[in-house]
mmCIF file of C-alpha atoms in Angstrom:
data_model
loop_
_atom_site.group_PDB
_atom_site.id
_atom_site.type_symbol
_atom_site.label_atom_id
_atom_site.label_comp_id
_atom_site.label_asym_id
_atom_site.label_seq_id
_atom_site.Cartn_x
_atom_site.Cartn_y
_atom_site.Cartn_z
ATOM 1 C CA MET A 507 102.727 116.229 81.345
ATOM 2 C CA THR A 508 101.120 113.908 78.609
ATOM 3 C CA LEU A 509 100.484 110.420 78.684
ATOM 4 C CA ALA A 510 101.507 109.996 75.023
ATOM 5 C CA THR A 511 104.503 107.224 74.761
ATOM 6 C CA GLY A 512 105.279 107.867 71.170
ATOM 7 C CA VAL A 513 105.643 103.713 71.061
ATOM 8 C CA PRO A 514 103.478 102.171 68.517
ATOM 9 C CA PRO A 515 101.002 98.561 69.574
ATOM 10 C CA LEU A 516 103.094 96.019 69.961
ATOM 11 C CA GLU A 517 101.923 92.903 68.862
ATOM 12 C CA PRO A 518 104.611 90.211 68.792
ATOM 13 C CA VAL A 519 103.840 86.581 67.174
ATOM 14 C CA ARG A 520 103.421 83.802 69.595
ATOM 15 C CA LYS A 521 104.296 80.468 68.454
ATOM 16 C CA TRP A 522 101.942 79.369 71.669
ATOM 17 C CA GLY A 523 99.071 80.856 69.320
ATOM 18 C CA ARG A 524 95.447 81.671 70.921
ATOM 19 C CA VAL A 525 94.028 81.231 74.334
ATOM 20 C CA PRO A 526 91.029 78.710 74.569
ATOM 21 C CA GLU A 527 87.887 81.134 76.212
ATOM 22 C CA GLU A 528 87.496 78.332 78.805
ATOM 23 C CA LEU A 529 90.677 78.549 80.405
ATOM 24 C CA SER A 530 89.932 81.822 81.578
ATOM 25 C CA ALA A 531 89.771 82.347 85.352
ATOM 26 C CA ARG A 532 86.144 83.552 85.749
ATOM 27 C CA LEU A 533 85.690 83.568 89.628
ATOM 28 C CA PRO A 534 88.410 84.456 92.002
ATOM 29 C CA ALA A 535 89.994 81.349 93.692
ATOM 30 C CA GLU A 536 88.395 81.314 97.029
ATOM 31 C CA GLN A 537 84.999 81.157 95.306
ATOM 32 C CA ARG A 538 85.399 78.173 93.764
ATOM 33 C CA GLY A 539 85.012 75.974 96.457
ATOM 34 C CA PRO A 540 84.353 75.365 100.223
ATOM 35 C CA GLY A 541 87.529 75.711 102.300
ATOM 36 C CA LEU A 542 89.541 77.906 99.647
ATOM 37 C CA ASP A 543 91.774 80.952 100.034
ATOM 38 C CA ARG A 544 93.284 83.017 97.462
ATOM 39 C CA ASP A 545 96.628 81.192 97.360
ATOM 40 C CA ALA A 546 94.585 77.881 95.796
ATOM 41 C CA VAL A 547 95.809 78.759 92.482
ATOM 42 C CA ARG A 548 98.406 77.201 90.243
ATOM 43 C CA LEU A 549 102.028 77.833 89.933
ATOM 44 C CA LEU A 550 104.420 77.736 86.939
ATOM 45 C CA VAL A 551 108.064 77.531 87.628
ATOM 46 C CA SER A 552 110.468 78.730 84.875
ATOM 47 C CA ARG A 553 113.989 78.322 85.091
ATOM 48 C CA GLY A 554 115.246 78.977 81.630
ATOM 49 C CA THR A 555 113.335 76.158 79.693
ATOM 50 C CA THR A 556 113.117 73.810 82.475
ATOM 51 C CA VAL A 557 109.048 73.921 83.706
ATOM 52 C CA SER A 558 107.790 72.415 86.725
ATOM 53 C CA HIS A 559 104.284 72.542 88.441
ATOM 54 C CA HIS A 560 103.533 73.359 91.690
ATOM 55 C CA SER A 561 100.653 75.130 94.308
ATOM 56 C CA PHE A 562 101.107 78.681 94.911
ATOM 57 C CA GLY A 563 101.313 77.495 98.740
ATOM 58 C CA GLU A 564 104.380 75.990 97.777
ATOM 59 C CA LEU A 565 106.457 79.112 96.851
ATOM 60 C CA PRO A 566 108.079 79.511 100.568
ATOM 61 C CA ARG A 567 109.668 76.121 99.491
ATOM 62 C CA LEU A 568 110.631 77.532 96.112
ATOM 63 C CA LEU A 569 112.492 80.692 97.134
ATOM 64 C CA ARG A 570 115.516 81.098 99.372
ATOM 65 C CA ALA A 571 116.914 82.899 102.380
ATOM 66 C CA GLY A 572 118.402 86.008 101.027
ATOM 67 C CA ASP A 573 116.060 86.359 98.763
ATOM 68 C CA LEU A 574 113.726 89.711 98.011
ATOM 69 C CA LEU A 575 110.458 90.522 96.610
ATOM 70 C CA VAL A 576 109.500 93.449 94.960
ATOM 71 C CA VAL A 577 105.736 94.459 96.058
ATOM 72 C CA ASN A 578 103.452 96.959 94.653
ATOM 73 C CA THR A 579 101.189 98.597 97.338
ATOM 74 C CA SER A 580 99.351 100.458 95.040
ATOM 75 C CA PRO A 581 95.617 100.078 96.506
ATOM 76 C CA THR A 582 93.006 99.037 93.252
ATOM 77 C CA LEU A 583 90.092 101.818 93.286
ATOM 78 C CA ALA A 584 86.562 101.219 92.336
ATOM 79 C CA ALA A 585 87.420 102.748 88.741
ATOM 80 C CA ALA A 586 84.226 102.356 87.163
ATOM 81 C CA VAL A 587 81.239 105.150 87.476
ATOM 82 C CA ASP A 588 78.122 104.834 85.421
ATOM 83 C CA GLY A 589 77.086 108.162 83.395
ATOM 84 C CA ARG A 590 75.035 109.591 81.009
ATOM 85 C CA ILE A 591 75.663 111.813 77.801
ATOM 86 C CA GLY A 592 72.522 112.898 76.911
ATOM 87 C CA HIS A 593 69.921 110.267 77.276
ATOM 88 C CA ALA A 594 72.564 107.311 76.402
ATOM 89 C CA ARG A 595 74.162 105.443 79.047
ATOM 90 C CA VAL A 596 77.875 105.286 79.434
ATOM 91 C CA VAL A 597 80.533 103.804 81.834
ATOM 92 C CA VAL A 598 83.442 106.017 82.531
ATOM 93 C CA HIS A 599 86.920 103.951 83.823
ATOM 94 C CA PHE A 600 89.060 106.574 85.444
ATOM 95 C CA SER A 601 92.018 105.662 84.801
ATOM 96 C CA THR A 602 95.392 108.076 85.838
ATOM 97 C CA ARG A 603 94.870 111.212 88.146
ATOM 98 C CA GLY A 604 96.710 114.026 86.633
ATOM 99 C CA ASP A 605 99.293 116.475 88.361
ATOM 100 C CA ASP A 606 96.959 119.228 87.584
ATOM 101 C CA GLY A 607 93.817 117.724 89.428
ATOM 102 C CA ARG A 608 92.563 116.019 85.781
ATOM 103 C CA TRP A 609 92.014 112.474 85.320
ATOM 104 C CA ALA A 610 92.523 110.436 82.235
ATOM 105 C CA VAL A 611 89.470 108.164 81.660
ATOM 106 C CA GLU A 612 87.976 105.838 79.050
ATOM 107 C CA LEU A 613 84.736 106.004 78.085
ATOM 108 C CA ARG A 614 82.950 102.595 77.376
ATOM 109 C CA ASP A 615 79.337 101.405 76.414
ATOM 110 C CA PRO A 616 77.036 99.031 78.839
ATOM 111 C CA ASP A 617 76.780 95.699 77.219
ATOM 112 C CA GLY A 618 73.538 94.739 78.974
ATOM 113 C CA ARG A 619 75.672 91.982 80.496
ATOM 114 C CA GLY A 620 77.271 94.042 83.432
ATOM 115 C CA THR A 621 80.159 94.737 81.534
ATOM 116 C CA THR A 622 81.282 97.371 78.658
ATOM 117 C CA ARG A 623 82.403 97.242 75.409
ATOM 118 C CA ALA A 624 84.649 99.681 72.928
ATOM 119 C CA ARG A 625 83.591 103.334 72.679
ATOM 120 C CA ALA A 626 85.043 105.821 70.462
ATOM 121 C CA GLY A 627 86.260 108.888 72.290
ATOM 122 C CA GLY A 628 85.533 112.523 72.380
ATOM 123 C CA PRO A 629 85.043 115.062 70.824
ATOM 124 C CA ALA A 630 86.372 117.535 73.073
ATOM 125 C CA GLY A 631 83.737 119.315 75.530
ATOM 126 C CA THR A 632 81.633 116.129 75.507
ATOM 127 C CA GLU A 633 79.913 116.874 79.081
ATOM 128 C CA VAL A 634 78.969 113.382 81.022
ATOM 129 C CA ARG A 635 76.685 113.946 84.099
ATOM 130 C CA LEU A 636 77.502 111.775 86.706
ATOM 131 C CA PRO A 637 76.240 110.189 90.100
ATOM 132 C CA GLY A 638 75.343 112.937 92.760
ATOM 133 C CA GLY A 639 75.110 115.601 90.252
ATOM 134 C CA GLY A 640 78.812 115.769 89.555
ATOM 135 C CA ARG A 641 79.447 116.633 85.866
ATOM 136 C CA LEU A 642 82.905 115.455 83.809
ATOM 137 C CA ILE A 643 83.829 117.226 80.827
ATOM 138 C CA LEU A 644 86.404 115.780 77.934
ATOM 139 C CA GLU A 645 89.089 118.442 77.536
ATOM 140 C CA GLU A 646 92.194 116.623 75.565
ATOM 141 C CA ALA A 647 92.531 113.066 73.635
ATOM 142 C CA VAL A 648 95.582 111.234 75.313
ATOM 143 C CA SER A 649 94.900 108.730 72.600
ATOM 144 C CA GLU A 650 92.538 107.199 70.688
ATOM 145 C CA ARG A 651 90.193 105.792 73.472
ATOM 146 C CA LEU A 652 91.308 107.935 76.649
ATOM 147 C CA TRP A 653 91.057 111.625 77.299
ATOM 148 C CA TRP A 654 92.020 114.045 79.716
ATOM 149 C CA ALA A 655 89.059 114.851 81.566
ATOM 150 C CA ARG A 656 88.319 117.217 84.574
ATOM 151 C CA VAL A 657 85.438 116.639 87.229
ATOM 152 C CA GLY A 658 83.179 119.133 88.243
ATOM 153 C CA GLY A 659 80.499 118.849 91.327
ATOM 154 C CA GLY A 660 83.023 117.126 93.851
ATOM 155 C CA GLU A 661 86.706 114.880 94.378
ATOM 156 C CA VAL A 662 87.003 112.051 92.197
ATOM 157 C CA PRO A 663 88.171 109.668 95.375
ATOM 158 C CA GLY A 664 84.905 110.544 96.855
ATOM 159 C CA LEU A 665 82.789 110.044 93.740
ATOM 160 C CA LEU A 666 84.675 106.377 93.208
ATOM 161 C CA ARG A 667 83.903 105.432 97.157
ATOM 162 C CA GLU A 668 80.426 106.522 96.944
ATOM 163 C CA HIS A 669 79.412 105.389 93.656
ATOM 164 C CA GLY A 670 82.467 103.353 91.782
ATOM 165 C CA ARG A 671 82.676 99.681 91.607
ATOM 166 C CA PRO A 672 85.772 97.804 90.241
ATOM 167 C CA ILE A 673 86.235 97.332 86.803
ATOM 168 C CA ARG A 674 85.126 94.594 85.078
ATOM 169 C CA TYR A 675 85.680 92.497 82.230
ATOM 170 C CA SER A 676 83.454 90.036 80.224
ATOM 171 C CA TYR A 677 85.403 87.036 81.048
ATOM 172 C CA THR A 678 84.314 87.328 84.347
ATOM 173 C CA GLU A 679 81.253 85.648 85.879
ATOM 174 C CA ARG A 680 79.948 88.518 88.284
ATOM 175 C CA ASP A 681 80.371 91.673 89.965
ATOM 176 C CA GLN A 682 82.672 91.113 93.081
ATOM 177 C CA PRO A 683 83.042 94.007 95.611
ATOM 178 C CA LEU A 684 86.395 96.107 95.815
ATOM 179 C CA SER A 685 88.230 94.051 99.101
ATOM 180 C CA VAL A 686 88.222 91.071 96.431
ATOM 181 C CA TYR A 687 90.585 93.119 93.971
ATOM 182 C CA GLN A 688 93.046 94.286 97.135
ATOM 183 C CA THR A 689 96.227 92.154 97.520
ATOM 184 C CA VAL A 690 97.323 91.548 101.003
ATOM 185 C CA PHE A 691 100.070 94.639 100.530
ATOM 186 C CA ALA A 692 97.784 97.295 98.981
ATOM 187 C CA LEU A 693 97.939 100.614 101.265
ATOM 188 C CA PRO A 694 95.533 103.347 101.240
ATOM 189 C CA SER A 695 97.668 106.836 99.031
ATOM 190 C CA PRO A 696 97.280 110.285 101.087
ATOM 191 C CA ASP A 697 95.583 111.768 97.816
ATOM 192 C CA GLY A 698 93.452 109.331 96.979
ATOM 193 C CA SER A 699 95.346 107.892 93.820
ATOM 194 C CA GLY A 700 95.647 103.991 93.406
ATOM 195 C CA SER A 701 95.665 101.665 90.632
ATOM 196 C CA ALA A 702 92.772 101.272 87.950
ATOM 197 C CA GLU A 703 93.310 97.599 87.747
ATOM 198 C CA MET A 704 94.501 95.076 90.455
ATOM 199 C CA PRO A 705 98.315 94.498 90.784
ATOM 200 C CA SER A 706 96.799 91.089 90.519
ATOM 201 C CA ALA A 707 100.156 89.265 90.710
ATOM 202 C CA ALA A 708 100.264 89.826 94.481
ATOM 203 C CA ARG A 709 96.645 88.749 94.688
ATOM 204 C CA PRO A 710 97.240 84.853 95.462
ATOM 205 C CA PHE A 711 99.589 85.828 98.691
ATOM 206 C CA THR A 712 97.975 85.347 102.446
ATOM 207 C CA ALA A 713 98.589 86.838 105.377
ATOM 208 C CA ARG A 714 99.654 83.383 106.338
ATOM 209 C CA LEU A 715 101.916 82.821 103.339
ATOM 210 C CA VAL A 716 104.112 85.812 103.867
ATOM 211 C CA ALA A 717 104.525 85.680 107.541
ATOM 212 C CA GLU A 718 105.532 81.565 106.193
ATOM 213 C CA LEU A 719 108.429 83.535 103.489
ATOM 214 C CA VAL A 720 109.393 85.931 106.167
ATOM 215 C CA SER A 721 110.120 83.092 108.485
ATOM 216 C CA ARG A 722 112.302 81.763 106.081
ATOM 217 C CA GLY A 723 114.511 84.530 105.387
ATOM 218 C CA VAL A 724 112.829 85.946 102.688
ATOM 219 C CA GLN A 725 112.347 89.589 102.289
ATOM 220 C CA PHE A 726 110.327 92.156 100.775
ATOM 221 C CA ALA A 727 110.592 96.164 99.417
ATOM 222 C CA PRO A 728 107.556 97.666 98.685
ATOM 223 C CA VAL A 729 107.390 100.366 95.937
ATOM 224 C CA THR A 730 104.273 101.844 94.368
ATOM 225 C CA LEU A 731 102.807 101.929 90.884
ATOM 226 C CA HIS A 732 99.703 103.119 89.910
ATOM 227 C CA THR A 733 98.480 101.375 87.149
ATOM 228 C CA GLY A 734 96.350 102.855 84.389
ATOM 229 C CA VAL A 735 93.335 101.331 82.469
ATOM 230 C CA ALA A 736 94.452 98.417 80.582
ATOM 231 C CA SER A 737 93.871 98.602 76.548
ATOM 232 C CA ALA A 738 91.565 95.134 76.638
ATOM 233 C CA GLU A 739 90.940 95.166 72.897
ATOM 234 C CA ALA A 740 94.295 96.956 71.669
ATOM 235 C CA HIS A 741 96.535 95.628 73.822
ATOM 236 C CA GLU A 742 98.447 98.764 73.699
ATOM 237 C CA PRO A 743 102.307 99.079 75.419
ATOM 238 C CA PRO A 744 101.750 101.182 79.085
ATOM 239 C CA TYR A 745 102.059 104.880 78.938
ATOM 240 C CA PRO A 746 103.227 106.942 81.753
ATOM 241 C CA GLU A 747 102.363 105.931 85.574
ATOM 242 C CA ARG A 748 103.114 107.480 88.585
ATOM 243 C CA PHE A 749 105.628 105.646 90.786
ATOM 244 C CA SER A 750 107.451 105.697 93.980
ATOM 245 C CA VAL A 751 110.469 103.635 95.289
ATOM 246 C CA PRO A 752 111.361 104.466 98.884
ATOM 247 C CA GLU A 753 114.641 105.108 100.522
ATOM 248 C CA ALA A 754 114.827 102.016 102.609
ATOM 249 C CA SER A 755 113.397 99.817 99.604
ATOM 250 C CA ALA A 756 116.315 101.177 97.583
ATOM 251 C CA ARG A 757 118.743 100.297 100.141
ATOM 252 C CA LEU A 758 117.422 96.945 100.657
ATOM 253 C CA ILE A 759 117.541 96.156 96.933
ATOM 254 C CA SER A 760 121.016 97.062 96.717
ATOM 255 C CA ALA A 761 122.148 95.001 99.729
ATOM 256 C CA VAL A 762 120.685 92.246 98.372
ATOM 257 C CA ARG A 763 122.270 92.597 94.790
ATOM 258 C CA ALA A 764 125.780 92.963 96.536
ATOM 259 C CA GLY A 765 124.887 89.583 98.243
ATOM 260 C CA ASP A 766 123.648 85.760 97.035
ATOM 261 C CA GLY A 767 120.005 86.836 96.782
ATOM 262 C CA ARG A 768 118.174 87.266 93.953
ATOM 263 C CA VAL A 769 115.392 90.275 93.530
ATOM 264 C CA ILE A 770 112.121 88.870 92.438
ATOM 265 C CA ALA A 771 109.582 91.519 91.302
ATOM 266 C CA VAL A 772 105.843 90.539 92.140
ATOM 267 C CA GLY A 773 104.045 91.816 88.808
ATOM 268 C CA THR A 774 104.867 93.453 85.755
ATOM 269 C CA THR A 775 104.239 96.813 87.522
ATOM 270 C CA ALA A 776 106.950 96.230 90.529
ATOM 271 C CA VAL A 777 109.668 95.734 87.457
ATOM 272 C CA ARG A 778 108.372 98.678 85.582
ATOM 273 C CA ALA A 779 108.686 100.558 89.506
ATOM 274 C CA VAL A 780 111.873 99.809 90.392
ATOM 275 C CA GLU A 781 113.672 99.258 86.646
ATOM 276 C CA SER A 782 112.606 103.210 86.679
ATOM 277 C CA ALA A 783 114.762 103.915 89.847
ATOM 278 C CA ALA A 784 117.360 102.157 88.266
ATOM 279 C CA GLY A 785 120.652 104.400 86.673
ATOM 280 C CA ALA A 786 122.717 103.351 84.043
ATOM 281 C CA ASP A 787 125.204 102.086 86.453
ATOM 282 C CA GLY A 788 121.959 99.106 87.931
ATOM 283 C CA VAL A 789 122.009 100.960 90.995
ATOM 284 C CA VAL A 790 118.435 101.706 92.396
ATOM 285 C CA ARG A 791 117.895 105.149 94.044
ATOM 286 C CA ALA A 792 114.715 106.369 95.881
ATOM 287 C CA ARG A 793 112.825 108.027 93.392
ATOM 288 C CA GLU A 794 109.071 108.911 92.322
ATOM 289 C CA GLY A 795 107.076 110.727 89.659
ATOM 290 C CA TRP A 796 106.121 109.754 86.576
ATOM 291 C CA THR A 797 107.809 107.210 84.356
ATOM 292 C CA ASP A 798 107.140 106.278 80.751
ATOM 293 C CA LEU A 799 109.471 103.186 80.889
ATOM 294 C CA VAL A 800 108.407 100.261 78.447
ATOM 295 C CA VAL A 801 110.382 97.453 79.426
ATOM 296 C CA THR A 802 111.586 95.501 75.955
ATOM 297 C CA PRO A 803 114.140 92.684 75.564
ATOM 298 C CA GLU A 804 116.204 95.437 73.453
ATOM 299 C CA ARG A 805 116.525 97.372 76.812
ATOM 300 C CA GLY A 806 116.899 94.413 79.060
ATOM 301 C CA VAL A 807 116.896 95.059 82.761
ATOM 302 C CA ARG A 808 119.253 96.094 84.963
ATOM 303 C CA VAL A 809 117.813 95.087 88.752
ATOM 304 C CA VAL A 810 115.517 92.124 88.199
ATOM 305 C CA ASP A 811 116.504 88.592 88.629
ATOM 306 C CA GLY A 812 113.205 86.810 88.554
ATOM 307 C CA LEU A 813 109.510 87.757 88.459
ATOM 308 C CA LEU A 814 106.548 86.409 89.127
ATOM 309 C CA THR A 815 103.556 87.102 87.135
ATOM 310 C CA GLY A 816 99.998 86.358 85.834
ATOM 311 C CA LEU A 817 99.222 84.944 82.403
ATOM 312 C CA HIS A 818 99.301 87.200 79.374
ATOM 313 C CA GLU A 819 97.481 87.048 76.264
ATOM 314 C CA PRO A 820 99.754 86.935 73.102
ATOM 315 C CA GLU A 821 99.017 90.137 71.813
ATOM 316 C CA ALA A 822 99.909 91.390 75.302
ATOM 317 C CA SER A 823 103.058 94.102 75.456
ATOM 318 C CA HIS A 824 103.404 92.234 78.727
ATOM 319 C CA LEU A 825 105.297 89.418 77.235
ATOM 320 C CA LEU A 826 108.100 91.526 76.051
ATOM 321 C CA MET A 827 109.169 92.774 79.576
ATOM 322 C CA LEU A 828 108.943 88.684 80.468
ATOM 323 C CA GLU A 829 111.319 88.027 77.504
ATOM 324 C CA ALA A 830 113.825 90.692 78.707
ATOM 325 C CA VAL A 831 113.627 88.875 82.289
ATOM 326 C CA ALA A 832 113.992 85.265 81.124
ATOM 327 C CA GLY A 833 114.406 85.185 77.278
ATOM 328 C CA ARG A 834 111.994 84.537 74.561
ATOM 329 C CA ALA A 835 112.868 80.490 74.331
ATOM 330 C CA ALA A 836 111.924 80.536 77.854
ATOM 331 C CA ILE A 837 108.573 82.077 77.679
ATOM 332 C CA ASP A 838 107.842 80.292 74.709
ATOM 333 C CA ARG A 839 108.496 77.228 76.390
ATOM 334 C CA GLY A 840 106.143 78.114 79.556
ATOM 335 C CA TYR A 841 103.433 79.135 77.767
ATOM 336 C CA GLU A 842 103.453 75.849 75.940
ATOM 337 C CA GLU A 843 102.987 74.309 79.214
ATOM 338 C CA ALA A 844 100.597 76.286 80.488
ATOM 339 C CA LEU A 845 98.325 75.641 77.793
ATOM 340 C CA ARG A 846 98.857 71.899 77.599
ATOM 341 C CA ARG A 847 98.367 71.836 81.407
ATOM 342 C CA ARG A 848 95.338 73.885 80.989
ATOM 343 C CA TYR A 849 96.350 76.939 83.742
ATOM 344 C CA LEU A 850 93.874 79.760 84.249
ATOM 345 C CA TRP A 851 94.610 83.127 82.613
ATOM 346 C CA HIS A 852 93.204 86.827 83.980
ATOM 347 C CA GLU A 853 93.651 88.238 87.196
ATOM 348 C CA PHE A 854 91.995 85.712 88.934
ATOM 349 C CA GLY A 855 94.231 82.811 87.531
ATOM 350 C CA ASP A 856 97.076 80.887 87.920
ATOM 351 C CA VAL A 857 100.679 82.395 87.976
ATOM 352 C CA HIS A 858 104.264 82.148 86.492
ATOM 353 C CA LEU A 859 107.590 82.128 88.263
ATOM 354 C CA LEU A 860 110.390 83.209 85.975
ATOM 355 C CA LEU A 861 113.475 82.119 87.800
ATOM 356 C CA PRO A 862 117.286 82.124 86.831
ATOM 357 C CA GLN A 863 118.712 78.949 86.011
ATOM 358 C CA GLU A 864 120.106 76.607 89.334
ATOM 359 C CA GLY A 865 123.845 77.681 89.309
ATOM 360 C CA SER A 866 123.681 81.337 87.275
ATOM 361 C CA HIS A 867 123.791 84.359 88.819
ATOM 362 C CA ALA A 868 121.892 87.242 86.600
ATOM 363 C CA GLU A 869 124.727 89.314 85.220
ATOM 364 C CA HIS A 870 122.870 92.998 85.353
ATOM 365 C CA CYS A 871 123.587 95.928 82.759
ATOM 366 C CA SER A 872 125.033 93.434 79.939
ATOM 367 C CA SER A 873 125.177 94.834 76.202
ATOM 368 C CA ASN A 874 121.465 94.831 76.295
ATOM 369 C CA CYS A 875 120.781 97.218 78.873
ATOM 370 C CA ARG A 876 120.050 101.129 78.043
#
């Protein structure tokens, strides 16, 4: 199994331009003031090019009985571990567990501020000393930044539990405990696998909000996709990731699509999982394994009617997936409004709900679905 996609870096041009640095969410919502919870974020709603502004707590009133939220149950790993190459300090980001027991990893340099900066990878045979006496050996390049590596002296899940911390990027204010990066939907994996970075679209959900949604007739379909380390500098397209769509969720999705409900994915990871389990006929079937699917406007979507997601930078390849769901005009209009109203970006930031226009029902597998 290889992680290489063969897809070149995607750098779509956005007319709404650069995101000001001050619009990066530096702290989780619940740490910004007394009495706040995770759901104390703003919710931008796009129905075509019509935009409205809400609090996330209004979500139950924006959905309707019969709608289905597809949620990712992947837990977030404490995937950053300190190491040394000779006398030099490095930080290892454990990204993806391979079927052969190796891990795809990214080596980064500490920047002296508690975060990291990009580092040239390799060469093959490079040895990284890890806490507790472990050794990591780079074996094979995946890309310019990722390498397949084998760890000796202990299992990686145990290493991460004992010595790891959540991956943190420079726009955040300080380190946070792993619990801050777990969503309410996260379930432990039997083999210790998980996501190197939080499936963050689900972060604003609380148990109370989930209960209110259920009481209003909104259903949930769990899927799993273990997301790897994002390319913070290069904005590469996603590489293959492990996913699972269980039989019960596949049946539920099919039942909703046969009725009047809408299938709304919570996060781009949920889109990738469920679209990977859909055949050319648009029917979702139970499936698990690796997916190399990159959802673009040319490929289209076969299952998803709507999407709840965070706000992405203008270079992010995720924006092509958003366009596949809602169209370019809707995305441009929504992001112009997000900038004008000073919404917050990144994993602790505000969220964007893309819904079909009122009075329309998405037609799946149109001519742009392949």
